[in-house]
Amino acid sequence: MQDLQDRVAVITGGASGIGLALGKALAAEGMQVVLADIEQGALDAAVDALRSTGASVSGYHCDVADGASVEALAASVYAQHGATHLLCNNAGVFTGGLCWEGSEADYRWVLGVNLWGVVNGIRAFVPRMIAGGAEGHVLNVASMAGFTAMPFAGIYHTSKHAVVGLSESLFHDLSLQAPQIGVSLVCPEMIRTAIGRSDRNRPAELSGANDTPQTEARLFVEDTIRQAALEGLDPTVIAARSVSAIRERRFYVLGEGGWMDLARGRMEDITAGRNPVLRAPG
Ligand SMILES: NC(=O)c1ccc[n+]([C@@H]2O[C@H](COP(=O)([O-])OP(=O)(O)OC[C@H]3O[C@@H](n4cnc5c(N)ncnc54)[C@H](O)[C@@H]3O)[C@@H](O)[C@H]2O)c1
């Protein structure tokens, strides 16, 4: 999609980190930006900050894990703007720990936001985008964790591998049925955002006494992610890569450096029929 001026972009998880950087970059391209997020205070602050730059921006409270909430978002956006040209399924959360120590609530929360959030976005918006007939684009934010599998983060990897497969199928489906709509799969490396504090948005019904077992592996990896996020790339890097990919209709937007070596190594293990080799980035 070459011409972004005055077109409508919806960004889930738009109140922080990569989503907010996307909102700023797309507003700078002249798009009408809709930020959707579950964290009302951060959402209000993000809308105010963008509006003060002269951007056309609105905010919607939305829980992407809830299909009805995303459907209500789509209905509101179409009532207000009459179209969506760019859908960014970006909202995501992280939790760590050994696969068998994660609670059912851990799995439900992370898969609910990271996988069902993308499913709900596709189901609510893509039929409307197709019916609108205009050129459009879907940008799904997965992770290099979707092409790799490290220990202590099995729930997150599961969610991101699923988004990779879903996005590749979406690309083929749209190429065959509605080629005016492109797809990009954004897989960042470590980025300086608030992902290490994902628990701030964990719903009460998935935060019971036994829902967040404070195991050694969980505490270790969540602390590691918090530290790594502090040293990560600025989210504007991902926003810039994303804008180029939308313009070029490029599907894969992959993290650089050691993460590509990990992904390549994993694929070599698979094609050689080897058991998975544990590799670290860098
Ligand atoms: N930061 C990284 O290093 C990194 C690396 C690879 C991929 N990613 C992915 O990037 C995306 C954005 O994360 P980020 O790093 O900017 O983190 P972030 O915590 O800064 O932003 C995530 C946003 O999602 C929102 N959110 C959480 N649950 C939600 C829900 N149920 N409904 C709606 N919004 C919800 C949060 O309120 C927040 O505004 C995620 O999908 C994440 O998995 C991040």
XYZ file of C-alpha atoms and ligand atoms in Angstrom:
326
model
C 0.000 0.000 0.000
C 1.901 3.015 -1.290
C -0.393 5.870 -0.418
C -0.940 6.115 3.330
C -2.183 9.714 3.468
C -5.643 10.043 5.117
C -6.102 6.282 5.271
C -7.242 4.575 8.462
C -4.875 2.495 10.618
C -5.978 0.454 13.648
C -3.235 -0.599 16.074
C -3.896 -2.991 18.945
C -1.617 -2.577 21.940
C -1.168 0.996 20.694
C -0.640 2.584 24.111
C 2.952 1.438 24.646
C 6.183 0.207 23.086
C 6.065 -1.011 19.493
C 2.355 -0.191 19.068
C 2.837 3.402 20.166
C 5.908 3.785 17.931
C 3.813 2.442 15.037
C 1.075 4.949 15.873
C 3.531 7.840 15.783
C 5.154 6.676 12.532
C 1.820 6.108 10.776
C 0.455 9.453 11.982
C 3.602 11.092 10.587
C 2.673 9.483 7.237
C -0.667 11.307 7.442
C -2.789 8.307 8.421
C -5.854 8.541 10.670
C -4.705 6.441 13.597
C -6.887 4.408 15.945
C -5.087 3.150 19.049
C -6.781 0.218 20.812
C -5.559 -0.970 24.186
C -6.632 -2.550 27.450
C -4.675 -0.099 29.647
C -6.949 2.963 29.791
C -4.534 5.386 31.508
C -1.683 4.669 29.096
C -4.128 4.812 26.175
C -5.414 8.258 27.175
C -1.844 9.528 27.580
C -0.831 8.114 24.181
C -3.825 9.701 22.430
C -3.117 13.076 24.088
C 0.572 12.903 23.159
C -0.152 12.106 19.522
C -2.947 14.667 19.259
C -0.610 17.379 20.559
C 1.546 16.806 17.463
C -1.452 17.549 15.241
C -2.106 13.894 14.407
C -5.584 12.569 13.679
C -5.883 9.967 16.435
C -8.552 8.289 18.529
C -8.391 5.711 21.313
C -10.579 2.698 22.041
C -10.564 0.544 25.128
C -10.375 -3.035 23.874
C -9.379 -6.464 25.176
C -8.021 -8.302 22.134
C -8.434 -11.664 23.881
C -12.205 -11.104 23.859
C -13.805 -11.582 20.435
C -16.830 -9.438 21.354
C -14.558 -6.578 22.425
C -12.660 -6.668 19.104
C -15.928 -6.905 17.160
C -17.162 -3.809 19.031
C -13.881 -2.052 18.151
C -14.350 -2.850 14.451
C -17.993 -1.691 14.513
C -16.948 1.610 16.162
C -14.090 2.203 13.733
C -16.372 1.594 10.739
C -19.104 3.805 12.247
C -16.634 6.634 12.799
C -14.228 6.285 9.858
C -16.138 4.118 7.356
C -13.053 2.013 6.600
C -9.901 0.353 7.853
C -6.975 0.247 5.445
C -4.289 -1.001 7.802
C -4.838 -3.405 10.691
C -1.871 -3.852 13.046
C -2.386 -6.867 15.330
C 0.332 -5.917 17.789
C -0.904 -6.380 21.394
C 1.132 -8.987 23.230
C 2.282 -10.181 26.646
C 5.069 -12.358 28.022
C 5.360 -14.875 30.795
C 8.206 -17.302 31.478
C 8.855 -20.629 33.144
C 9.124 -24.335 32.463
C 6.413 -25.753 30.193
C 4.990 -28.025 32.894
C 5.121 -25.396 35.647
C 3.050 -22.783 33.826
C -0.515 -22.679 35.142
C -3.555 -23.131 32.951
C -4.173 -19.412 33.569
C -0.672 -18.601 32.240
C -1.421 -20.489 29.024
C -4.900 -18.963 28.712
C -3.620 -15.413 29.255
C -0.643 -15.513 26.865
C -2.415 -17.496 24.141
C -5.518 -15.349 24.676
C -3.705 -12.090 23.964
C -0.914 -13.173 21.603
C -2.779 -15.720 19.467
C -6.509 -15.094 19.974
C -5.859 -11.358 19.768
C -4.624 -11.857 16.197
C -7.423 -14.321 15.387
C -10.031 -11.874 16.725
C -8.488 -8.994 14.768
C -8.510 -10.989 11.529
C -12.077 -12.234 12.019
C -13.507 -8.815 12.917
C -11.662 -6.632 10.410
C -10.635 -8.631 7.340
C -14.199 -9.377 6.104
C -15.013 -5.664 6.430
C -11.782 -4.696 4.649
C -12.560 -7.115 1.814
C -16.152 -5.824 1.544
C -14.805 -2.242 1.395
C -12.951 -3.183 -1.789
C -10.055 -0.787 -1.172
C -6.347 -1.570 -1.104
C -5.351 -2.599 2.404
C -2.797 -4.310 4.617
C -2.676 -6.514 7.718
C 0.466 -6.295 9.845
C 0.828 -9.005 12.476
C 3.480 -8.557 15.164
C 4.889 -11.962 16.131
C 8.532 -12.216 17.256
C 11.798 -13.945 16.412
C 10.434 -16.251 19.154
C 8.126 -17.495 16.381
C 11.089 -18.964 14.487
C 13.064 -20.226 17.473
C 12.381 -22.213 20.646
C 14.355 -21.425 23.773
C 13.983 -23.010 27.205
C 11.975 -21.309 29.985
C 9.670 -19.490 27.544
C 7.543 -22.258 26.036
C 4.202 -20.490 26.449
C 5.403 -17.372 24.644
C 7.112 -19.401 21.878
C 3.912 -21.417 21.391
C 1.898 -18.243 20.903
C 4.370 -16.694 18.462
C 4.910 -19.858 16.378
C 1.127 -19.966 15.993
C 1.033 -16.357 14.786
C 3.741 -17.133 12.198
C 1.695 -20.040 10.778
C -1.560 -18.091 10.906
C 0.028 -15.122 9.121
C 1.544 -17.264 6.364
C -1.863 -18.882 5.764
C -3.533 -15.466 5.831
C -1.046 -14.285 3.203
C -1.989 -17.187 0.911
C -5.732 -16.832 1.573
C -5.691 -13.120 0.742
C -3.405 -13.598 -2.281
C -5.992 -16.005 -3.689
C -9.210 -14.313 -2.598
C -8.524 -10.598 -2.068
C -5.105 -9.685 -3.490
C -5.689 -5.979 -2.875
C -4.925 -6.705 0.788
C -1.299 -7.375 1.658
C 0.144 -8.991 4.790
C 3.330 -8.401 6.770
C 4.693 -10.539 9.576
C 6.856 -8.443 11.903
C 9.250 -10.485 14.035
C 11.274 -8.166 16.246
C 14.404 -9.033 18.174
C 14.802 -7.544 21.683
C 13.134 -4.116 21.816
C 13.110 -1.495 24.581
C 9.444 -1.592 25.668
C 7.350 -2.416 28.732
C 6.982 -6.110 27.775
C 8.941 -7.106 30.894
C 6.060 -5.645 32.918
C 3.295 -7.456 31.026
C 1.664 -8.537 34.294
C 0.323 -4.994 34.679
C -2.451 -5.945 32.269
C -3.111 -9.473 33.428
C -6.852 -9.861 34.124
C -7.991 -10.560 37.687
C -9.784 -13.766 36.643
C -6.434 -15.236 35.496
C -4.490 -13.957 38.526
C -5.762 -16.202 41.320
C -3.617 -17.585 44.131
C -2.280 -20.538 42.085
C -2.301 -18.827 38.696
C 1.182 -17.288 38.788
C 3.485 -19.881 40.367
C 6.642 -18.059 41.456
C 9.026 -20.770 40.289
C 12.777 -20.335 39.968
C 12.626 -20.652 36.171
C 9.840 -18.094 35.881
C 11.530 -15.512 38.120
C 14.837 -16.040 36.300
C 13.516 -15.609 32.776
C 11.147 -12.746 33.586
C 14.019 -10.885 35.221
C 16.199 -11.647 32.181
C 13.525 -10.282 29.823
C 13.120 -7.124 31.939
C 16.885 -6.511 31.777
C 17.168 -7.407 28.089
C 14.261 -5.111 27.199
C 16.092 -2.204 28.855
C 19.032 -2.802 26.521
C 16.950 -3.529 23.420
C 16.566 -1.527 20.224
C 14.366 1.535 20.206
C 10.816 0.653 19.055
C 11.040 3.325 16.345
C 13.320 0.856 14.486
C 10.437 -1.624 14.248
C 8.005 1.122 13.247
C 10.313 2.231 10.406
C 10.790 -1.365 9.202
C 7.022 -1.842 9.296
C 6.230 1.272 7.254
C 8.717 0.149 4.563
C 7.237 -3.346 4.517
C 3.676 -1.996 4.143
C 4.783 0.182 1.203
C 6.749 -2.664 -0.434
C 4.086 -5.300 0.356
C 6.891 -7.305 1.986
C 5.768 -10.217 4.144
C 8.759 -11.129 6.316
C 10.098 -8.329 8.535
C 12.666 -10.162 10.606
C 14.951 -9.290 13.488
C 18.605 -8.959 12.699
C 21.855 -10.278 14.130
C 22.099 -13.478 16.136
C 18.368 -14.204 15.995
C 18.540 -14.976 12.271
C 21.351 -17.471 12.990
C 19.141 -19.184 15.560
C 16.246 -19.412 13.117
C 18.551 -20.733 10.394
C 20.098 -23.264 12.793
C 16.669 -24.519 13.805
C 15.668 -24.995 10.163
C 18.933 -26.867 9.520
C 18.173 -29.164 12.492
C 14.729 -29.840 11.026
C 15.874 -30.535 7.478
C 18.812 -32.676 8.707
C 16.457 -34.645 10.958
C 18.584 -33.720 14.020
C 17.241 -33.244 17.525
C 16.919 -29.520 18.455
C 20.293 -27.956 19.298
C 20.230 -25.334 22.073
C 21.655 -22.100 20.680
C 21.800 -18.621 22.231
C 21.529 -15.340 20.294
C 24.781 -13.476 19.770
N 9.754 -5.910 23.248
C 10.311 -6.921 22.618
O 11.508 -7.218 22.798
C 9.497 -7.730 21.625
C 10.191 -8.636 20.807
C 9.461 -9.369 19.896
C 8.092 -9.214 19.790
N 7.446 -8.333 20.583
C 5.999 -8.196 20.439
O 5.675 -6.845 20.215
C 4.310 -6.624 20.564
C 4.194 -5.347 21.365
O 4.797 -5.523 22.650
P 5.780 -4.430 23.301
O 7.111 -5.044 23.376
O 5.605 -3.128 22.650
O 5.225 -4.433 24.823
P 4.454 -3.298 25.653
O 4.090 -3.966 26.928
O 5.248 -2.061 25.697
O 3.146 -3.043 24.774
C 2.135 -4.017 24.661
C 0.774 -3.310 24.625
O -0.247 -4.314 24.522
C -1.304 -3.941 25.423
N -2.098 -5.109 25.791
C -1.759 -6.129 26.638
N -2.786 -6.972 26.769
C -3.788 -6.509 25.980
C -5.091 -6.958 25.681
N -5.605 -8.070 26.241
N -5.845 -6.239 24.819
C -5.353 -5.093 24.262
N -4.128 -4.611 24.514
C -3.355 -5.317 25.352
C -0.572 -3.307 26.601
O -1.431 -2.521 27.399
C 0.511 -2.513 25.907
O 0.059 -1.212 25.596
C 3.872 -7.892 21.322
O 3.103 -8.709 20.453
C 5.179 -8.550 21.669
O 5.049 -9.945 21.844
C 8.124 -7.574 21.508
